[in-house]
Amino acid sequence: SPATSDFQTARLEKYRSFDRYRRRAEQEARKPHWWRTYREYFGEESDPKDKIDIGLPPPKVCRTQQLLERKRVLRELRANSEEERAARLRTARIPLDAVRAEWEKTCGPYHKQRLAEYYGLYRDLFHGATFVPRVPLHVAYAVGEDDLMPVYLGNEVTPTEAAQAPEVTYEADKGSMWTLLLTNLDGHLLEPDAEYVHWLVT
């Protein structure tokens, strides 16, 4: 149409070539704008210094003792010909309970903290405060008379399975006091920022 061709001609007269247009577009893209881009909006992370740590202090571990223990275990493994033969023949049995116990003591709490940060639990439940879950909880719900429904990191527990209070076990010093809370952060039916507390034991 004549109107479209006039518009295109005006643009050609303004830039005269594609290279000039491209350079001008790149200059505009580099200029600061009043709006935030998608990456700026969703890529913003709060400064870790702003977060308040409300957790227990890390256990004091002697690094020298830890390294000596590792060397001792490696020496024992190298000296054990049966273990070496089983590893070579791919018949070695790995004690998963011992592996999990070691994971719980070393890097497991930090993995759990990263998961909780990823899913926004600290943001929603503690309003930005953070902590490393250093006390491993073992939670299981009684289903029927003989069966137990264990709670792992990420499995779903239905309301029917969670109807009764769970069995919770954890290691603690004698005489120490603890509070256990079961809450539903995003299950409130009326208010968007409210939560339901299913049970609280102090």
PDB file of C-alpha atoms in Angstrom:
ATOM      1  CA  SER A   1       0.000   0.000   0.000  1.00  0.00           C
ATOM      2  CA  PRO A   2       1.173   3.619  -0.498  1.00  0.00           C
ATOM      3  CA  ALA A   3       1.193   4.369   3.253  1.00  0.00           C
ATOM      4  CA  THR A   4       3.444   1.378   3.982  1.00  0.00           C
ATOM      5  CA  SER A   5       5.880   2.246   1.207  1.00  0.00           C
ATOM      6  CA  ASP A   6       6.101   5.853   2.461  1.00  0.00           C
ATOM      7  CA  PHE A   7       6.876   4.551   5.987  1.00  0.00           C
ATOM      8  CA  GLN A   8       9.584   2.217   4.658  1.00  0.00           C
ATOM      9  CA  THR A   9      11.087   4.993   2.553  1.00  0.00           C
ATOM     10  CA  ALA A  10      11.212   7.282   5.590  1.00  0.00           C
ATOM     11  CA  ARG A  11      13.049   4.602   7.579  1.00  0.00           C
ATOM     12  CA  LEU A  12      15.517   4.026   4.746  1.00  0.00           C
ATOM     13  CA  GLU A  13      16.224   7.742   4.580  1.00  0.00           C
ATOM     14  CA  LYS A  14      16.816   7.808   8.336  1.00  0.00           C
ATOM     15  CA  TYR A  15      19.308   4.911   8.533  1.00  0.00           C
ATOM     16  CA  ARG A  16      20.366   4.625   4.829  1.00  0.00           C
ATOM     17  CA  SER A  17      21.823   1.112   5.395  1.00  0.00           C
ATOM     18  CA  PHE A  18      21.294  -1.976   7.499  1.00  0.00           C
ATOM     19  CA  ASP A  19      24.700  -1.573   9.206  1.00  0.00           C
ATOM     20  CA  ARG A  20      23.761   1.885  10.467  1.00  0.00           C
ATOM     21  CA  TYR A  21      20.422   0.530  11.696  1.00  0.00           C
ATOM     22  CA  ARG A  22      22.144  -2.373  13.490  1.00  0.00           C
ATOM     23  CA  ARG A  23      24.671  -0.049  15.173  1.00  0.00           C
ATOM     24  CA  ARG A  24      21.873   2.254  16.315  1.00  0.00           C
ATOM     25  CA  ALA A  25      19.874  -0.718  17.674  1.00  0.00           C
ATOM     26  CA  GLU A  26      22.912  -1.961  19.620  1.00  0.00           C
ATOM     27  CA  GLN A  27      23.433   1.515  21.117  1.00  0.00           C
ATOM     28  CA  GLU A  28      19.798   1.618  22.225  1.00  0.00           C
ATOM     29  CA  ALA A  29      20.079  -1.857  23.746  1.00  0.00           C
ATOM     30  CA  ARG A  30      23.092  -0.788  25.834  1.00  0.00           C
ATOM     31  CA  LYS A  31      21.342   2.282  27.258  1.00  0.00           C
ATOM     32  CA  PRO A  32      19.901   1.916  30.764  1.00  0.00           C
ATOM     33  CA  HIS A  33      16.108   1.691  30.776  1.00  0.00           C
ATOM     34  CA  TRP A  34      13.605   2.379  33.542  1.00  0.00           C
ATOM     35  CA  TRP A  35      12.034  -1.080  33.241  1.00  0.00           C
ATOM     36  CA  ARG A  36      13.584  -4.318  34.419  1.00  0.00           C
ATOM     37  CA  THR A  37      14.137  -7.144  31.985  1.00  0.00           C
ATOM     38  CA  TYR A  38      12.992 -10.702  32.614  1.00  0.00           C
ATOM     39  CA  ARG A  39      16.541 -11.747  33.503  1.00  0.00           C
ATOM     40  CA  GLU A  40      16.946  -8.857  35.931  1.00  0.00           C
ATOM     41  CA  TYR A  41      13.600  -9.567  37.574  1.00  0.00           C
ATOM     42  CA  PHE A  42      14.030 -13.312  38.043  1.00  0.00           C
ATOM     43  CA  GLY A  43      17.824 -13.388  38.253  1.00  0.00           C
ATOM     44  CA  GLU A  44      17.986 -11.142  41.298  1.00  0.00           C
ATOM     45  CA  GLU A  45      19.320 -12.969  44.301  1.00  0.00           C
ATOM     46  CA  SER A  46      19.398 -11.470  47.717  1.00  0.00           C
ATOM     47  CA  ASP A  47      22.811 -10.830  49.166  1.00  0.00           C
ATOM     48  CA  PRO A  48      23.837 -13.736  51.448  1.00  0.00           C
ATOM     49  CA  LYS A  49      25.050 -11.129  53.970  1.00  0.00           C
ATOM     50  CA  ASP A  50      21.439  -9.928  54.375  1.00  0.00           C
ATOM     51  CA  LYS A  51      20.251 -13.364  55.533  1.00  0.00           C
ATOM     52  CA  ILE A  52      20.146 -14.086  59.246  1.00  0.00           C
ATOM     53  CA  ASP A  53      21.468 -17.494  60.312  1.00  0.00           C
ATOM     54  CA  ILE A  54      19.096 -18.881  62.971  1.00  0.00           C
ATOM     55  CA  GLY A  55      20.594 -22.366  63.052  1.00  0.00           C
ATOM     56  CA  LEU A  56      22.821 -24.328  65.371  1.00  0.00           C
ATOM     57  CA  PRO A  57      26.566 -23.677  65.163  1.00  0.00           C
ATOM     58  CA  PRO A  58      28.582 -26.152  63.086  1.00  0.00           C
ATOM     59  CA  PRO A  59      30.200 -28.989  65.015  1.00  0.00           C
ATOM     60  CA  LYS A  60      33.841 -28.421  65.866  1.00  0.00           C
ATOM     61  CA  VAL A  61      35.911 -30.895  63.889  1.00  0.00           C
ATOM     62  CA  CYS A  62      39.670 -31.243  64.126  1.00  0.00           C
ATOM     63  CA  ARG A  63      40.843 -31.228  60.498  1.00  0.00           C
ATOM     64  CA  THR A  64      44.036 -33.114  61.364  1.00  0.00           C
ATOM     65  CA  GLN A  65      42.054 -35.859  63.088  1.00  0.00           C
ATOM     66  CA  GLN A  66      39.700 -36.050  60.113  1.00  0.00           C
ATOM     67  CA  LEU A  67      42.575 -36.463  57.637  1.00  0.00           C
ATOM     68  CA  LEU A  68      44.246 -39.108  59.822  1.00  0.00           C
ATOM     69  CA  GLU A  69      40.972 -41.050  59.962  1.00  0.00           C
ATOM     70  CA  ARG A  70      40.639 -40.931  56.162  1.00  0.00           C
ATOM     71  CA  LYS A  71      44.214 -42.157  55.711  1.00  0.00           C
ATOM     72  CA  ARG A  72      43.601 -45.000  58.168  1.00  0.00           C
ATOM     73  CA  VAL A  73      40.475 -46.121  56.275  1.00  0.00           C
ATOM     74  CA  LEU A  74      42.302 -45.975  52.925  1.00  0.00           C
ATOM     75  CA  ARG A  75      45.226 -48.007  54.347  1.00  0.00           C
ATOM     76  CA  GLU A  76      42.821 -50.660  55.629  1.00  0.00           C
ATOM     77  CA  LEU A  77      41.064 -50.858  52.263  1.00  0.00           C
ATOM     78  CA  ARG A  78      44.342 -51.213  50.358  1.00  0.00           C
ATOM     79  CA  ALA A  79      45.567 -53.908  52.747  1.00  0.00           C
ATOM     80  CA  ASN A  80      42.342 -55.928  52.449  1.00  0.00           C
ATOM     81  CA  SER A  81      42.888 -58.280  49.503  1.00  0.00           C
ATOM     82  CA  GLU A  82      39.314 -59.633  49.674  1.00  0.00           C
ATOM     83  CA  GLU A  83      37.862 -56.139  49.199  1.00  0.00           C
ATOM     84  CA  GLU A  84      40.256 -55.485  46.310  1.00  0.00           C
ATOM     85  CA  ARG A  85      39.297 -58.768  44.636  1.00  0.00           C
ATOM     86  CA  ALA A  86      35.569 -58.067  45.090  1.00  0.00           C
ATOM     87  CA  ALA A  87      35.997 -54.595  43.579  1.00  0.00           C
ATOM     88  CA  ARG A  88      37.914 -56.015  40.614  1.00  0.00           C
ATOM     89  CA  LEU A  89      35.275 -58.700  39.985  1.00  0.00           C
ATOM     90  CA  ARG A  90      32.451 -56.175  40.577  1.00  0.00           C
ATOM     91  CA  THR A  91      30.954 -58.203  43.394  1.00  0.00           C
ATOM     92  CA  ALA A  92      31.704 -55.705  46.175  1.00  0.00           C
ATOM     93  CA  ARG A  93      28.827 -54.851  48.497  1.00  0.00           C
ATOM     94  CA  ILE A  94      28.539 -51.217  49.534  1.00  0.00           C
ATOM     95  CA  PRO A  95      27.042 -50.701  53.020  1.00  0.00           C
ATOM     96  CA  LEU A  96      24.381 -48.116  52.148  1.00  0.00           C
ATOM     97  CA  ASP A  97      23.480 -47.485  55.793  1.00  0.00           C
ATOM     98  CA  ALA A  98      27.083 -46.497  56.536  1.00  0.00           C
ATOM     99  CA  VAL A  99      27.205 -44.319  53.407  1.00  0.00           C
ATOM    100  CA  ARG A 100      23.989 -42.538  54.406  1.00  0.00           C
ATOM    101  CA  ALA A 101      25.248 -42.028  57.980  1.00  0.00           C
ATOM    102  CA  GLU A 102      28.464 -40.498  56.636  1.00  0.00           C
ATOM    103  CA  TRP A 103      26.465 -38.297  54.239  1.00  0.00           C
ATOM    104  CA  GLU A 104      24.264 -37.093  57.124  1.00  0.00           C
ATOM    105  CA  LYS A 105      27.392 -36.102  59.064  1.00  0.00           C
ATOM    106  CA  THR A 106      29.291 -34.384  56.235  1.00  0.00           C
ATOM    107  CA  CYS A 107      27.583 -32.807  53.220  1.00  0.00           C
ATOM    108  CA  GLY A 108      23.956 -33.922  53.729  1.00  0.00           C
ATOM    109  CA  PRO A 109      22.881 -30.890  55.796  1.00  0.00           C
ATOM    110  CA  TYR A 110      24.220 -28.513  53.121  1.00  0.00           C
ATOM    111  CA  HIS A 111      22.388 -30.443  50.376  1.00  0.00           C
ATOM    112  CA  LYS A 112      19.167 -30.137  52.378  1.00  0.00           C
ATOM    113  CA  GLN A 113      19.743 -26.415  52.870  1.00  0.00           C
ATOM    114  CA  ARG A 114      20.200 -25.900  49.118  1.00  0.00           C
ATOM    115  CA  LEU A 115      16.996 -27.837  48.422  1.00  0.00           C
ATOM    116  CA  ALA A 116      15.060 -25.748  50.947  1.00  0.00           C
ATOM    117  CA  GLU A 117      16.403 -22.532  49.403  1.00  0.00           C
ATOM    118  CA  TYR A 118      15.518 -23.757  45.904  1.00  0.00           C
ATOM    119  CA  TYR A 119      11.918 -24.497  46.882  1.00  0.00           C
ATOM    120  CA  GLY A 120      11.588 -21.216  48.830  1.00  0.00           C
ATOM    121  CA  LEU A 121      11.008 -22.778  52.254  1.00  0.00           C
ATOM    122  CA  TYR A 122      13.234 -20.300  54.084  1.00  0.00           C
ATOM    123  CA  ARG A 123      11.604 -17.404  52.244  1.00  0.00           C
ATOM    124  CA  ASP A 124       8.039 -18.561  52.997  1.00  0.00           C
ATOM    125  CA  LEU A 125       8.422 -20.057  56.463  1.00  0.00           C
ATOM    126  CA  PHE A 126      11.206 -18.000  58.022  1.00  0.00           C
ATOM    127  CA  HIS A 127      10.894 -14.744  56.014  1.00  0.00           C
ATOM    128  CA  GLY A 128      14.413 -14.927  54.588  1.00  0.00           C
ATOM    129  CA  ALA A 129      16.259 -16.282  57.625  1.00  0.00           C
ATOM    130  CA  THR A 130      18.289 -19.392  56.904  1.00  0.00           C
ATOM    131  CA  PHE A 131      19.911 -22.317  58.713  1.00  0.00           C
ATOM    132  CA  VAL A 132      21.708 -25.574  58.022  1.00  0.00           C
ATOM    133  CA  PRO A 133      19.545 -28.511  59.228  1.00  0.00           C
ATOM    134  CA  ARG A 134      22.197 -30.200  61.358  1.00  0.00           C
ATOM    135  CA  VAL A 135      19.903 -32.574  63.286  1.00  0.00           C
ATOM    136  CA  PRO A 136      18.666 -35.385  61.013  1.00  0.00           C
ATOM    137  CA  LEU A 137      15.004 -36.196  61.616  1.00  0.00           C
ATOM    138  CA  HIS A 138      13.645 -39.661  60.878  1.00  0.00           C
ATOM    139  CA  VAL A 139       9.894 -39.356  60.378  1.00  0.00           C
ATOM    140  CA  ALA A 140       7.421 -42.175  59.708  1.00  0.00           C
ATOM    141  CA  TYR A 141       3.621 -42.282  59.687  1.00  0.00           C
ATOM    142  CA  ALA A 142       1.735 -45.348  60.870  1.00  0.00           C
ATOM    143  CA  VAL A 143      -0.416 -46.730  58.055  1.00  0.00           C
ATOM    144  CA  GLY A 144      -2.701 -49.393  59.434  1.00  0.00           C
ATOM    145  CA  GLU A 145      -1.448 -51.491  62.316  1.00  0.00           C
ATOM    146  CA  ASP A 146       1.757 -52.953  60.917  1.00  0.00           C
ATOM    147  CA  ASP A 147       2.999 -50.649  58.134  1.00  0.00           C
ATOM    148  CA  LEU A 148       4.968 -47.415  58.316  1.00  0.00           C
ATOM    149  CA  MET A 149       5.131 -44.660  55.685  1.00  0.00           C
ATOM    150  CA  PRO A 150       8.622 -43.102  55.934  1.00  0.00           C
ATOM    151  CA  VAL A 151       9.204 -39.483  54.954  1.00  0.00           C
ATOM    152  CA  TYR A 152      12.146 -38.934  52.636  1.00  0.00           C
ATOM    153  CA  LEU A 153      13.405 -35.831  50.882  1.00  0.00           C
ATOM    154  CA  GLY A 154      10.721 -35.260  48.271  1.00  0.00           C
ATOM    155  CA  ASN A 155       8.244 -38.119  48.574  1.00  0.00           C
ATOM    156  CA  GLU A 156       4.554 -37.303  48.888  1.00  0.00           C
ATOM    157  CA  VAL A 157       2.552 -38.193  51.970  1.00  0.00           C
ATOM    158  CA  THR A 158      -1.200 -38.166  51.412  1.00  0.00           C
ATOM    159  CA  PRO A 159      -3.599 -36.633  53.985  1.00  0.00           C
ATOM    160  CA  THR A 160      -4.898 -40.128  54.777  1.00  0.00           C
ATOM    161  CA  GLU A 161      -1.374 -41.321  55.590  1.00  0.00           C
ATOM    162  CA  ALA A 162      -0.683 -38.179  57.670  1.00  0.00           C
ATOM    163  CA  ALA A 163      -3.939 -38.362  59.661  1.00  0.00           C
ATOM    164  CA  GLN A 164      -2.144 -39.564  62.808  1.00  0.00           C
ATOM    165  CA  ALA A 165       0.851 -37.901  64.448  1.00  0.00           C
ATOM    166  CA  PRO A 166       4.096 -39.396  63.078  1.00  0.00           C
ATOM    167  CA  GLU A 167       6.879 -41.188  64.883  1.00  0.00           C
ATOM    168  CA  VAL A 168       9.851 -38.803  64.947  1.00  0.00           C
ATOM    169  CA  THR A 169      13.311 -39.884  66.058  1.00  0.00           C
ATOM    170  CA  TYR A 170      16.446 -37.757  66.313  1.00  0.00           C
ATOM    171  CA  GLU A 171      19.652 -37.655  68.315  1.00  0.00           C
ATOM    172  CA  ALA A 172      19.822 -35.031  71.057  1.00  0.00           C
ATOM    173  CA  ASP A 173      21.641 -34.369  74.294  1.00  0.00           C
ATOM    174  CA  LYS A 174      19.920 -35.583  77.435  1.00  0.00           C
ATOM    175  CA  GLY A 175      17.903 -32.788  79.023  1.00  0.00           C
ATOM    176  CA  SER A 176      17.858 -30.624  75.881  1.00  0.00           C
ATOM    177  CA  MET A 177      14.548 -29.133  74.733  1.00  0.00           C
ATOM    178  CA  TRP A 178      13.180 -29.226  71.199  1.00  0.00           C
ATOM    179  CA  THR A 179      10.096 -28.045  69.305  1.00  0.00           C
ATOM    180  CA  LEU A 180       8.617 -30.053  66.432  1.00  0.00           C
ATOM    181  CA  LEU A 181       6.240 -28.415  63.965  1.00  0.00           C
ATOM    182  CA  LEU A 182       4.257 -29.799  61.027  1.00  0.00           C
ATOM    183  CA  THR A 183       2.920 -27.005  58.846  1.00  0.00           C
ATOM    184  CA  ASN A 184       1.388 -26.608  55.390  1.00  0.00           C
ATOM    185  CA  LEU A 185       2.824 -23.455  53.850  1.00  0.00           C
ATOM    186  CA  ASP A 186       0.617 -23.121  50.788  1.00  0.00           C
ATOM    187  CA  GLY A 187      -2.503 -25.034  51.777  1.00  0.00           C
ATOM    188  CA  HIS A 188      -4.558 -22.235  53.349  1.00  0.00           C
ATOM    189  CA  LEU A 189      -7.954 -21.956  51.675  1.00  0.00           C
ATOM    190  CA  LEU A 190      -8.727 -18.291  52.416  1.00  0.00           C
ATOM    191  CA  GLU A 191      -5.530 -16.243  52.755  1.00  0.00           C
ATOM    192  CA  PRO A 192      -2.580 -16.425  50.336  1.00  0.00           C
ATOM    193  CA  ASP A 193       0.130 -15.705  52.936  1.00  0.00           C
ATOM    194  CA  ALA A 194      -1.293 -17.849  55.752  1.00  0.00           C
ATOM    195  CA  GLU A 195      -0.516 -21.446  56.671  1.00  0.00           C
ATOM    196  CA  TYR A 196      -2.069 -24.341  58.545  1.00  0.00           C
ATOM    197  CA  VAL A 197      -0.291 -25.784  61.573  1.00  0.00           C
ATOM    198  CA  HIS A 198      -1.179 -29.477  61.769  1.00  0.00           C
ATOM    199  CA  TRP A 199       0.607 -30.198  65.036  1.00  0.00           C
ATOM    200  CA  LEU A 200       3.107 -28.569  67.336  1.00  0.00           C
ATOM    201  CA  VAL A 201       5.034 -30.410  70.053  1.00  0.00           C
ATOM    202  CA  THR A 202       7.242 -28.474  72.474  1.00  0.00           C
TER     203      THR A 202
END
